[in-house]
PDB file of C-alpha atoms in Angstrom:
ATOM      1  CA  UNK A1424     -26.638   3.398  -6.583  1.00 57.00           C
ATOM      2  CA  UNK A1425     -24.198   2.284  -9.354  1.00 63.00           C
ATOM      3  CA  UNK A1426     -20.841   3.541 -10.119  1.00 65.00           C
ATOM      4  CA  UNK A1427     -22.407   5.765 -13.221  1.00 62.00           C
ATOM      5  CA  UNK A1428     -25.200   6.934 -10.925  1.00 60.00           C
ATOM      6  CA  UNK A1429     -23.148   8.471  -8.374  1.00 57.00           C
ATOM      7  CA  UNK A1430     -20.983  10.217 -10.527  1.00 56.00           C
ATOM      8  CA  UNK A1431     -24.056  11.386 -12.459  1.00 54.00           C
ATOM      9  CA  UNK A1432     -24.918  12.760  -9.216  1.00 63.00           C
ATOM     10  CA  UNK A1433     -22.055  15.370  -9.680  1.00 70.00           C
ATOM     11  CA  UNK A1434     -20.367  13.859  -6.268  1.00 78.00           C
ATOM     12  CA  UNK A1435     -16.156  13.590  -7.427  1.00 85.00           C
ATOM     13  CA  UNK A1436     -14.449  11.144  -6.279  1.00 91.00           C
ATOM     14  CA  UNK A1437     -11.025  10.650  -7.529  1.00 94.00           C
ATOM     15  CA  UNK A1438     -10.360   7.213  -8.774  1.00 94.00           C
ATOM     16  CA  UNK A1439      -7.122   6.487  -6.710  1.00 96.00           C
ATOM     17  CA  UNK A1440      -9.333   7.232  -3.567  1.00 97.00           C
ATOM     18  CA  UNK A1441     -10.702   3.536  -4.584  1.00 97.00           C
ATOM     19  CA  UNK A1442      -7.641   1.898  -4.403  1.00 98.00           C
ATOM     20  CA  UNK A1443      -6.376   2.655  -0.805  1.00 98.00           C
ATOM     21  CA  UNK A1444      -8.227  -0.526   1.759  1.00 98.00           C
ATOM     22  CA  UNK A1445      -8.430  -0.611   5.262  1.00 98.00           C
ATOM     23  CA  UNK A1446      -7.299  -3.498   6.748  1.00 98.00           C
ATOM     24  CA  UNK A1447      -7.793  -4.861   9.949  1.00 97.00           C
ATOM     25  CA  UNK A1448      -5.248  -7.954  11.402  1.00 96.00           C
ATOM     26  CA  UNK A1449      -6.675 -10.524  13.931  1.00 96.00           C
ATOM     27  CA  UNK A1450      -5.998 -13.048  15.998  1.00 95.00           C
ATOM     28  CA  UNK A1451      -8.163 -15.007  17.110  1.00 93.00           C
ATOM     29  CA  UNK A1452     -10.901 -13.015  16.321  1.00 93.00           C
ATOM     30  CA  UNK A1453      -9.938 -10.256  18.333  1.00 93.00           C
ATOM     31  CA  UNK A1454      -8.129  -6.836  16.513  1.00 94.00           C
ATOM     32  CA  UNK A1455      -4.782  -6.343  17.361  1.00 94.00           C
ATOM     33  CA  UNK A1456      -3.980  -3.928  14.287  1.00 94.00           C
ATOM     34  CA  UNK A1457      -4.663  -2.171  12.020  1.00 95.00           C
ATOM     35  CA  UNK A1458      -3.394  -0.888   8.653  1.00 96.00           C
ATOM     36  CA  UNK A1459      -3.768   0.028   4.548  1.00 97.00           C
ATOM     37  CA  UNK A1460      -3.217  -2.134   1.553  1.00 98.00           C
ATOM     38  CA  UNK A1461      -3.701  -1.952  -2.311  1.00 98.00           C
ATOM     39  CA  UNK A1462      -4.222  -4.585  -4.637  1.00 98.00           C
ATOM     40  CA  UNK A1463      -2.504  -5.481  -7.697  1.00 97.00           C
ATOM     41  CA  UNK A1464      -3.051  -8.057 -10.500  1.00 96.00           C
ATOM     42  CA  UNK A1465      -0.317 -10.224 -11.066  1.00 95.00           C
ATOM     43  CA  UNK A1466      -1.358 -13.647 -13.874  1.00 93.00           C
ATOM     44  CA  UNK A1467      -4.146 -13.335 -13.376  1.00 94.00           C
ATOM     45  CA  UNK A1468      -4.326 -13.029  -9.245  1.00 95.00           C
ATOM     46  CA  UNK A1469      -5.190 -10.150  -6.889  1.00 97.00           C
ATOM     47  CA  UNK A1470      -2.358  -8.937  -4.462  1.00 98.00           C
ATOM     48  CA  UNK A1471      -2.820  -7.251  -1.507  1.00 98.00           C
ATOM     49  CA  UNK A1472      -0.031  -5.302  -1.241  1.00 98.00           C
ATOM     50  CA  UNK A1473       1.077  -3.677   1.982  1.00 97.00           C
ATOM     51  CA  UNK A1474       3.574  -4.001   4.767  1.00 96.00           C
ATOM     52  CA  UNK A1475       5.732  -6.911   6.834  1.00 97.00           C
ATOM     53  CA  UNK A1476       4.695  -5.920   9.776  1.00 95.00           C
ATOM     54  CA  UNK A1477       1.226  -4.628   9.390  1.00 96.00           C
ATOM     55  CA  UNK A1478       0.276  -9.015   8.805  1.00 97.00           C
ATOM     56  CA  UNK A1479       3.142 -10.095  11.692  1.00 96.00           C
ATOM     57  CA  UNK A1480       2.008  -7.225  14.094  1.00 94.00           C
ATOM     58  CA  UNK A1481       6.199  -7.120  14.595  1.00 93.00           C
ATOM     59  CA  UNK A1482       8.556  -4.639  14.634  1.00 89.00           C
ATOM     60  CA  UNK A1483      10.652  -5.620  11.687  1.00 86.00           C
ATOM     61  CA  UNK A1484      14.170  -4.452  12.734  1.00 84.00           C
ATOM     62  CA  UNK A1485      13.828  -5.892  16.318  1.00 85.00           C
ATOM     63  CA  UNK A1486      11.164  -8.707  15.743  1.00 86.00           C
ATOM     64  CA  UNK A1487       9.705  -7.898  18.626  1.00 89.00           C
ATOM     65  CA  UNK A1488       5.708  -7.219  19.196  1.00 88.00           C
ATOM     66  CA  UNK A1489       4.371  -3.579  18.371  1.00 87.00           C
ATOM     67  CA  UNK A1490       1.129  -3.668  19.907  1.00 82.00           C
ATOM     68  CA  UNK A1491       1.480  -2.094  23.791  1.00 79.00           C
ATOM     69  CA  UNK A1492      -1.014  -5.546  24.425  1.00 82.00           C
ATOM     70  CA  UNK A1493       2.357  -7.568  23.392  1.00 87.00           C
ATOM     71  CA  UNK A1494      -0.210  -9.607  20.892  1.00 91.00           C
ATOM     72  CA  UNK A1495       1.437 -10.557  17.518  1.00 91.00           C
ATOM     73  CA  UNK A1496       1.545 -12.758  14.774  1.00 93.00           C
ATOM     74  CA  UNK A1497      -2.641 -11.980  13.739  1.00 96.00           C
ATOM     75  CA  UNK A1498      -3.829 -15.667  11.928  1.00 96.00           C
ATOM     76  CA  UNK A1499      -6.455 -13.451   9.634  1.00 97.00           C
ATOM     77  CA  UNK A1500      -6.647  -9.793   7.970  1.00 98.00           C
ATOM     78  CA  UNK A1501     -10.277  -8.081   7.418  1.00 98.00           C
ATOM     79  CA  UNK A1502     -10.128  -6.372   4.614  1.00 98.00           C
ATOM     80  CA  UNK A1503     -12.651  -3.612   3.766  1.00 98.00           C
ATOM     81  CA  UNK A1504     -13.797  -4.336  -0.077  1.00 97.00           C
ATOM     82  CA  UNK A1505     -15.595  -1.964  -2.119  1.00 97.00           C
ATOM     83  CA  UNK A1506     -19.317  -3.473  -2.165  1.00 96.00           C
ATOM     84  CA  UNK A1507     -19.869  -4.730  -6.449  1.00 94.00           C
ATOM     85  CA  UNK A1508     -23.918  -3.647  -6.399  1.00 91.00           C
ATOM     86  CA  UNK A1509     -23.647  -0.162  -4.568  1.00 92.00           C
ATOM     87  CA  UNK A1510     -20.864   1.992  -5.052  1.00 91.00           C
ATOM     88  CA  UNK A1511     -19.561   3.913  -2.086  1.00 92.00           C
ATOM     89  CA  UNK A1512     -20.770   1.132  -0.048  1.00 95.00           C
ATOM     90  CA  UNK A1513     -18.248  -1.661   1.807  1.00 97.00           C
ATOM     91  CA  UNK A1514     -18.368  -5.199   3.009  1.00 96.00           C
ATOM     92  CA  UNK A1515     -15.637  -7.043   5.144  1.00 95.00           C
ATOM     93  CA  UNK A1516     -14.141 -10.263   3.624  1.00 96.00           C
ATOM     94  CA  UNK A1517     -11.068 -12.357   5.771  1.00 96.00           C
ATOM     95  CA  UNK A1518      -8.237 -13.779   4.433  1.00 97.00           C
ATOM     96  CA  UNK A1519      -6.207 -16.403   6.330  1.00 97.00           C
ATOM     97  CA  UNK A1520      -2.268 -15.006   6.953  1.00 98.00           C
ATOM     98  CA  UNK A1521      -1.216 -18.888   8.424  1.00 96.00           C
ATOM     99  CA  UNK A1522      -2.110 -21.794   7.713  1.00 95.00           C
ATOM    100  CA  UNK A1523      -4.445 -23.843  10.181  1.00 90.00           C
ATOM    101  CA  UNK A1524      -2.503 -27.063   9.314  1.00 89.00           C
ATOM    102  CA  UNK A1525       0.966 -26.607   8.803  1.00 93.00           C
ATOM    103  CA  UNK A1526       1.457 -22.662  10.541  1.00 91.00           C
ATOM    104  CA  UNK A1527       2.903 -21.673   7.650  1.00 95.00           C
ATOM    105  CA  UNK A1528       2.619 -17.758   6.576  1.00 96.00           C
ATOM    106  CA  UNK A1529       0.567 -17.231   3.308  1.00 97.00           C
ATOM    107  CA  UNK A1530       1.714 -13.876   2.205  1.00 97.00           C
ATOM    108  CA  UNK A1531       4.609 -14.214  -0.235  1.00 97.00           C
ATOM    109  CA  UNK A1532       8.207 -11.847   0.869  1.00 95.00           C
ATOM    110  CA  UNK A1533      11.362 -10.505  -0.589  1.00 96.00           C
ATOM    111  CA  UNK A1534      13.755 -12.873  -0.914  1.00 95.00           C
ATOM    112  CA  UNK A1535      15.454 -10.613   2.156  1.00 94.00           C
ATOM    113  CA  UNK A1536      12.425 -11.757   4.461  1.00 94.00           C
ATOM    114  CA  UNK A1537      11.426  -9.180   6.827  1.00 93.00           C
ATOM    115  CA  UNK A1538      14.301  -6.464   5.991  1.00 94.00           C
ATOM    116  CA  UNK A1539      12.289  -5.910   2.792  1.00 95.00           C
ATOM    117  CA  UNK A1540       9.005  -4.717   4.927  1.00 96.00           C
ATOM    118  CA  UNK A1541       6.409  -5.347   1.553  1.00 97.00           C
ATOM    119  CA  UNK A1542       4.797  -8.573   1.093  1.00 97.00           C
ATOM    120  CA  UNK A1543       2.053  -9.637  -0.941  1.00 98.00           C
ATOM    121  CA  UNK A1544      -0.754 -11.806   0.171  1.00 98.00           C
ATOM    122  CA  UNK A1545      -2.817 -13.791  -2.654  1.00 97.00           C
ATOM    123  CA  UNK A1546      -6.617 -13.085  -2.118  1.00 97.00           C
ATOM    124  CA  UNK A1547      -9.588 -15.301  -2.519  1.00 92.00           C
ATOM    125  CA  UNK A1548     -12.227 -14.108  -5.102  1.00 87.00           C
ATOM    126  CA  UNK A1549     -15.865 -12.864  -4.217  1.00 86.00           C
ATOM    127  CA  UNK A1550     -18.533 -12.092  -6.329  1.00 87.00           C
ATOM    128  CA  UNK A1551     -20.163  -9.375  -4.668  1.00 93.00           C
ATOM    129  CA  UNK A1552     -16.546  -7.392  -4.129  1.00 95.00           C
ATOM    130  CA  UNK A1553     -15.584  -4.891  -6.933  1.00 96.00           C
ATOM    131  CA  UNK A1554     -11.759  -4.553  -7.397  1.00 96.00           C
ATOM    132  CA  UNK A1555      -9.615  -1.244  -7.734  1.00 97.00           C
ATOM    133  CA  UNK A1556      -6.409  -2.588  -8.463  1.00 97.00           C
ATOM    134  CA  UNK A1557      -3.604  -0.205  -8.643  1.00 97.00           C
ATOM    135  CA  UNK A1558      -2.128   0.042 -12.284  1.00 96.00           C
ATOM    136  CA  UNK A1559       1.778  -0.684 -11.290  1.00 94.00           C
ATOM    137  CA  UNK A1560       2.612   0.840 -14.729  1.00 95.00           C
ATOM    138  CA  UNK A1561       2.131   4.191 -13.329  1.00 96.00           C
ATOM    139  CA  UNK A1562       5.639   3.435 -11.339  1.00 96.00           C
ATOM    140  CA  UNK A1563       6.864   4.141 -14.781  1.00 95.00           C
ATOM    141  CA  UNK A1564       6.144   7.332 -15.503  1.00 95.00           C
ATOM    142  CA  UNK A1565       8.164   9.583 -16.794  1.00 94.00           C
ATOM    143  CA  UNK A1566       8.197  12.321 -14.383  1.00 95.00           C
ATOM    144  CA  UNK A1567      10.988  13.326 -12.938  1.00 95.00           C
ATOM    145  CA  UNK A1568      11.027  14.192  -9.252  1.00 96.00           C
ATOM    146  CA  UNK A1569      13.378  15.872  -6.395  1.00 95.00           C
ATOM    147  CA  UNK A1570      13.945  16.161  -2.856  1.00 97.00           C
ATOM    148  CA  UNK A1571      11.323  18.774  -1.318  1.00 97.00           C
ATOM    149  CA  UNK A1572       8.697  18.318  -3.935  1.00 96.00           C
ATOM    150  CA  UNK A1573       5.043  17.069  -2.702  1.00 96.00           C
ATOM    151  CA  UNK A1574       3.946  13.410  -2.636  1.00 96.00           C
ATOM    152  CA  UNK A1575       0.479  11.768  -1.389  1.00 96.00           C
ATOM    153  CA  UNK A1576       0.311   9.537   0.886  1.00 96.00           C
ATOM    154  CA  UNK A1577      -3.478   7.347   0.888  1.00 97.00           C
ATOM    155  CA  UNK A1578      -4.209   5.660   3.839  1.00 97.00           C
ATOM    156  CA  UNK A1579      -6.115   5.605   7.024  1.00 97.00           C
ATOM    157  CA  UNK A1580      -4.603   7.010   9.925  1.00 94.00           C
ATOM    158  CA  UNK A1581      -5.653   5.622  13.331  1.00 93.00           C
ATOM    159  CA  UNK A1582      -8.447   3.206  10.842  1.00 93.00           C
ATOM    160  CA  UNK A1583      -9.664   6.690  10.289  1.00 95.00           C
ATOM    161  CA  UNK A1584     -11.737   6.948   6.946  1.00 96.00           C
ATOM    162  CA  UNK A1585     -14.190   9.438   4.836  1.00 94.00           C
ATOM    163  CA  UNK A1586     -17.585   9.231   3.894  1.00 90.00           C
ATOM    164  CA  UNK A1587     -17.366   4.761   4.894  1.00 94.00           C
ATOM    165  CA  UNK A1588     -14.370   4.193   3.982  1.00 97.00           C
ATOM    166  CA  UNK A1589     -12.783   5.989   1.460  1.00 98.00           C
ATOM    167  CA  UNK A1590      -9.236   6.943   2.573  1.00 98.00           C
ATOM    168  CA  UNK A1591      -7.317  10.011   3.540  1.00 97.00           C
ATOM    169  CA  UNK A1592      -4.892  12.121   1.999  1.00 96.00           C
ATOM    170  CA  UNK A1593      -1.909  13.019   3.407  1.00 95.00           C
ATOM    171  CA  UNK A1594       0.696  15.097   1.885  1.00 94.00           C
ATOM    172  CA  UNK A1595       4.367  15.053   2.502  1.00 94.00           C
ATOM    173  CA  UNK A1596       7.418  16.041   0.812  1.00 96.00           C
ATOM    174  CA  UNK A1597      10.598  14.125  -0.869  1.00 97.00           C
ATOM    175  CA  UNK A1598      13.191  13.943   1.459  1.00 96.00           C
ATOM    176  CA  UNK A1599      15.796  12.183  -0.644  1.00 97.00           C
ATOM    177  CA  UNK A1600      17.032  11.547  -4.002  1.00 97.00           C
ATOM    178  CA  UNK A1601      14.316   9.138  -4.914  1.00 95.00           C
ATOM    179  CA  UNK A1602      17.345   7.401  -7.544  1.00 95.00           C
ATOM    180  CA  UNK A1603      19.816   6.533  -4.480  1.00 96.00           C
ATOM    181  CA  UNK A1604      18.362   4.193  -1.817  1.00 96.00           C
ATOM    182  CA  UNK A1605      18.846   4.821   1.922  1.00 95.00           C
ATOM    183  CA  UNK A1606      20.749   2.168   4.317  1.00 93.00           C
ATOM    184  CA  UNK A1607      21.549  -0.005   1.030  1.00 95.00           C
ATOM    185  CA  UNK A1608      17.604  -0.957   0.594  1.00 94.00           C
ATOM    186  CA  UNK A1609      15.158  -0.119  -1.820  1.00 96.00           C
ATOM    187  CA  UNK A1610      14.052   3.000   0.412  1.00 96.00           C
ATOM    188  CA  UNK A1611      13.851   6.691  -0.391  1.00 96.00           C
ATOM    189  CA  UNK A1612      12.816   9.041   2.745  1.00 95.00           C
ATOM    190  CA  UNK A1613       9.789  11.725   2.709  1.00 95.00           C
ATOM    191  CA  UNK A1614       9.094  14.461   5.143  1.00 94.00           C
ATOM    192  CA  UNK A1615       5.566  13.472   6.306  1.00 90.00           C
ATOM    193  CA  UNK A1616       3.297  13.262   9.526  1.00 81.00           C
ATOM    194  CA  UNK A1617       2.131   9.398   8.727  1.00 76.00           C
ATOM    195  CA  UNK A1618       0.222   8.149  11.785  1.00 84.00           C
ATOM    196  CA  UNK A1619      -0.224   4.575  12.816  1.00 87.00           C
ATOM    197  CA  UNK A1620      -2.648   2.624   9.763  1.00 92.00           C
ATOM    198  CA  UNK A1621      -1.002   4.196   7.667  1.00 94.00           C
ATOM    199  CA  UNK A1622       1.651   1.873   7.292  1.00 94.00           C
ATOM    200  CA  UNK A1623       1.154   0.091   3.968  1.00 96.00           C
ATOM    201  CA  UNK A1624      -0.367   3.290   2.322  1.00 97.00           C
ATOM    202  CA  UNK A1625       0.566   3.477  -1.574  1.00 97.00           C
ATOM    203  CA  UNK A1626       2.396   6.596  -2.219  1.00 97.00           C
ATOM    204  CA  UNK A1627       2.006   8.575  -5.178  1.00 97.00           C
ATOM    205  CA  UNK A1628       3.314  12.001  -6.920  1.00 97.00           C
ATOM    206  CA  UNK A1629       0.333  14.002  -9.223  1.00 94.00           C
ATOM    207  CA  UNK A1630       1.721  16.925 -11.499  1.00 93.00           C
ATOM    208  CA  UNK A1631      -1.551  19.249 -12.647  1.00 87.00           C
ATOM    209  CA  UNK A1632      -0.453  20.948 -16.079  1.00 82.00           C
ATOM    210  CA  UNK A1633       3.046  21.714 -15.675  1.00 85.00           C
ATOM    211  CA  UNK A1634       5.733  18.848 -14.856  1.00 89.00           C
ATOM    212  CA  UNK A1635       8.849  17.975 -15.421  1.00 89.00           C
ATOM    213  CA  UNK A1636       9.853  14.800 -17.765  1.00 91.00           C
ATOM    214  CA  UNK A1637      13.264  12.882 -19.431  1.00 90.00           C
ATOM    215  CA  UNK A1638      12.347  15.657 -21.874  1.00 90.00           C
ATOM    216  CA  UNK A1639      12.483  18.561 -20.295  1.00 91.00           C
ATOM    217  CA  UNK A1640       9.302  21.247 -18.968  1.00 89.00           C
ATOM    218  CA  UNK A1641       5.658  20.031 -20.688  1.00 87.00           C
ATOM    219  CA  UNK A1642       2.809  22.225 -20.162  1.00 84.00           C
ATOM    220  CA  UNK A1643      -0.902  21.583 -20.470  1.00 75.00           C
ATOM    221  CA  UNK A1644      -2.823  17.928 -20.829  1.00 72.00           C
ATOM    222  CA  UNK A1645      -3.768  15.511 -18.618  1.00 77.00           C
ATOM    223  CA  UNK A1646      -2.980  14.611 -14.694  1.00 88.00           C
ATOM    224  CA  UNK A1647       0.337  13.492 -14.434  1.00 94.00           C
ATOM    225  CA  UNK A1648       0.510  10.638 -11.711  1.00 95.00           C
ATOM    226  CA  UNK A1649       3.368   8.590 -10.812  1.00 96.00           C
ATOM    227  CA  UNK A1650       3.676   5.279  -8.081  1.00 96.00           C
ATOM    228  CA  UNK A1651       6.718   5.794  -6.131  1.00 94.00           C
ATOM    229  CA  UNK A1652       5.564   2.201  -3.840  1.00 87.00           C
ATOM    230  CA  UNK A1653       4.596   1.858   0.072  1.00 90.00           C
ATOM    231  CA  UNK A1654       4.844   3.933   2.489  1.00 87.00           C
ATOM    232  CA  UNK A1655       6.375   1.740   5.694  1.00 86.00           C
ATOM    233  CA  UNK A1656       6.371   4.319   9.088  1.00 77.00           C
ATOM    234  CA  UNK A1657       9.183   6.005  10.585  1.00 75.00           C
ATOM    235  CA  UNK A1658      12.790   5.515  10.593  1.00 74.00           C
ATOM    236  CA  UNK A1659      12.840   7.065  14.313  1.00 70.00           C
ATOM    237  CA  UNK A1660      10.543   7.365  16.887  1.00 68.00           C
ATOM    238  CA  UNK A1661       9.433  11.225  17.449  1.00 61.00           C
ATOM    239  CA  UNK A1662      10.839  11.616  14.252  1.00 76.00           C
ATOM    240  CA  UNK A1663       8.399  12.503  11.080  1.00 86.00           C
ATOM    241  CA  UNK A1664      10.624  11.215   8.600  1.00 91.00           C
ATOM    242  CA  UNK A1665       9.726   7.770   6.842  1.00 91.00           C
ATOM    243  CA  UNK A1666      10.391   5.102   4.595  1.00 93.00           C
ATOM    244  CA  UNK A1667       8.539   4.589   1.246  1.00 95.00           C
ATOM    245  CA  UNK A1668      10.163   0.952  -0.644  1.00 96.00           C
ATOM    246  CA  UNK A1669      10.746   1.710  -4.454  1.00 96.00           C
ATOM    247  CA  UNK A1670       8.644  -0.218  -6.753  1.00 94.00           C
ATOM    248  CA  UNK A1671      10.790  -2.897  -7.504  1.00 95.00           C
ATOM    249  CA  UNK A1672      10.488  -4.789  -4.700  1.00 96.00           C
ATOM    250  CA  UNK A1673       6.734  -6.003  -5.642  1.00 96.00           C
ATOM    251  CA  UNK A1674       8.192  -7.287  -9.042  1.00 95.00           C
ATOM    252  CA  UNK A1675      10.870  -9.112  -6.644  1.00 96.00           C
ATOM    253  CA  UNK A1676       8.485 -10.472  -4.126  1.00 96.00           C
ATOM    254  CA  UNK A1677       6.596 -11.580  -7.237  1.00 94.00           C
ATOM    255  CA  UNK A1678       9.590 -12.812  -9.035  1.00 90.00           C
ATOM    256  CA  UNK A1679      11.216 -14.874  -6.706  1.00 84.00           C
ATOM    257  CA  UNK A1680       8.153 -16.638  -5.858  1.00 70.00           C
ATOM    258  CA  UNK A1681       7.348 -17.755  -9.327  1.00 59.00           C
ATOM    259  CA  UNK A1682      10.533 -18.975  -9.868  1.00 54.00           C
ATOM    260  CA  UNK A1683      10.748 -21.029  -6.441  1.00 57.00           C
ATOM    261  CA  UNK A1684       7.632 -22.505  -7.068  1.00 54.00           C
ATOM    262  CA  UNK A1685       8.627 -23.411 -10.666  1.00 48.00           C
ATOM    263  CA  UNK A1686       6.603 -21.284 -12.909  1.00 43.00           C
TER     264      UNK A1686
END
C-alpha cells in the first residue's frame, strides 16, 4: 500500500520514525558493522549523516579497530531505504566509502578529522527509494532545555528494528548544560543506555503541550520537537553516559567542504 493508504488504515506511525536508517558497513562483502544514519539535503544533495567510526569501523580516540574480528576500514555501507511504491516496505542500496582507484575516503569530515566523530557521505540517487530527510531547522527551535530533562534517542540497537525496519526509541536524559561543550568539542553528555548500532542515532527533545521557550512557559498547540545532533556512544566503557555532537558540526563538515572545493 501507499503512504495515504496505510495511514487510512488507522496504523500511526510517527513521521521521525522514517528518518532513523539502518546501516550496515562492509568490506569486502562481508559485515563487519553495523550502525544508524539520517539524511539531510544540502544544494540540492542527500547526506547521510552519522558517525566517524561507524564508516572506518575505528575507535576514534585510539584509531585502533573496534570489531573483536580486528576487521576495519569497511569499502561499502548498505543502507536500508524506505521502498518509493509500498510504504512500510525496505530495499538495500550500497554506497562506496573508498574509492576503487585512488583509496581515497568519500564521506566528507570536520575540518578536525576524526576528533569531530560526524561525517557526511554524499549518496547516489534511486528511483524506487523514497527519502525522509531530517529537517535540520528543527535544531533551531526555540525550546529551551536542562540537565535531567528527557531526550530520544532513534536508532537500532544491536541492527535491532520494528515492524521491518522502522527504528527504536530510546529515552535518556540531559546530562549537561546542552550551551557549554564537554572536553572543548561540540559535545553535550546524556544519561542513556545506547547499545552498539546505535551510534549515529539522531537525537531529539519533543515537548507535548507545555514547554519552555526564550519567552517564558507556553501552553497548548502543537508538538514541540527540537534536533539536538548525533548521538556518538560512550565516553567510558561500563559507563552509560554518552556523547551527542551539537548541530553545528554538520553545517561545518558541510562548510568547509564547499569552500575547499571552491564553491
Amino acid at each position: 500500500m501507499d503512504e495515504a493508504q496505510f495511514m487510512a488504515s488507522r496504523i500511526l506511525i510517527d513521521p521521525l520514525s522514517c528518518v532513523s536508517l539502518s546501516l550496515e558497513c562492509l568490506l569486502q562483502g562481508t559485515v563487519i558493522g553495523r550502525g544508524t544514519g539520517f539524511i539531510i539535503i544540502h544544494d540540492g544533495t542527500n547526506y547521510l549523516i552519522t558517525n566517524w567510526h561507524v564508516v572506518t569501523g575505528r575507535d576514534r580516540n585510539k584509531d585502533q579497530p573496534m570489531s573483536s574480528t580486528g576487521a576495519s576500514d569497511p569499502d561499502t555501507i548498505s543502507i536500508w531505504h524506505h521502498d518509493a511504491n509500498r510504504f512500510g516496505s525496505w530495499h538495500l542500496t550500497t554506497e562506496r566509502l573508498i574509492a576503487p582507484s585512488t583509496g581515497i575516503h568519500l564521506w566528507r569530515e570536520h575540518p578536525l578529522g576524526r576528533q569531530i566523530d560526524v561525517i557526511a557521505l554524499p549518496l547516489s540517487t534511486h528511483d524506487n527509494t523514497r527519502v525522509y530527510n531530517l529537517d535540520i531547522s528543527l535544531a533551531q527551535t526555540d525550546l529551551l532545555l536542562l540537565p535531567s530533562e528527557p531526550i530520544s534517542i532513534v536508532g537500532f540497537p544491536f541492527g535491532i528494528a520494528a515492524a521491518g525496519k522502522f527504528p527504536i526509541w530510546k529515552t535518556g536524559h540531559i546530562a549537561s548544560d546542552i550551551d557549554l561543550n564537554y572536553e572543548d568539542k561540540p559535545v553535550f553528555l546524556v544519561d542513556a543506555t545506547a547499545k552498539p548500532g546505535m551510534s549515529g542515532s539522531p537525537v531529539f527533545a519533543r515537548r507535548l503541550g507545555m514547554h519552555r521557550s526564550s519567552t517564558g512557559w507556553n501552553i497548548g498547540g502543537a508538538d514541540v520537537i527540537r534536533f539536538l545532533e548525533v548521538c556518538s556512544g560512550r565516553i567510558r566503557e561500563q559507563s552509560d553516559i554518552g556523547m551527542v555532537w551539537k548541530p553545528i558540526v554538520i553545517d561545518e563538515i558541510l562548510q568547509s567542504w564547499h569552500h575547499a572545493s571552491g564553491f
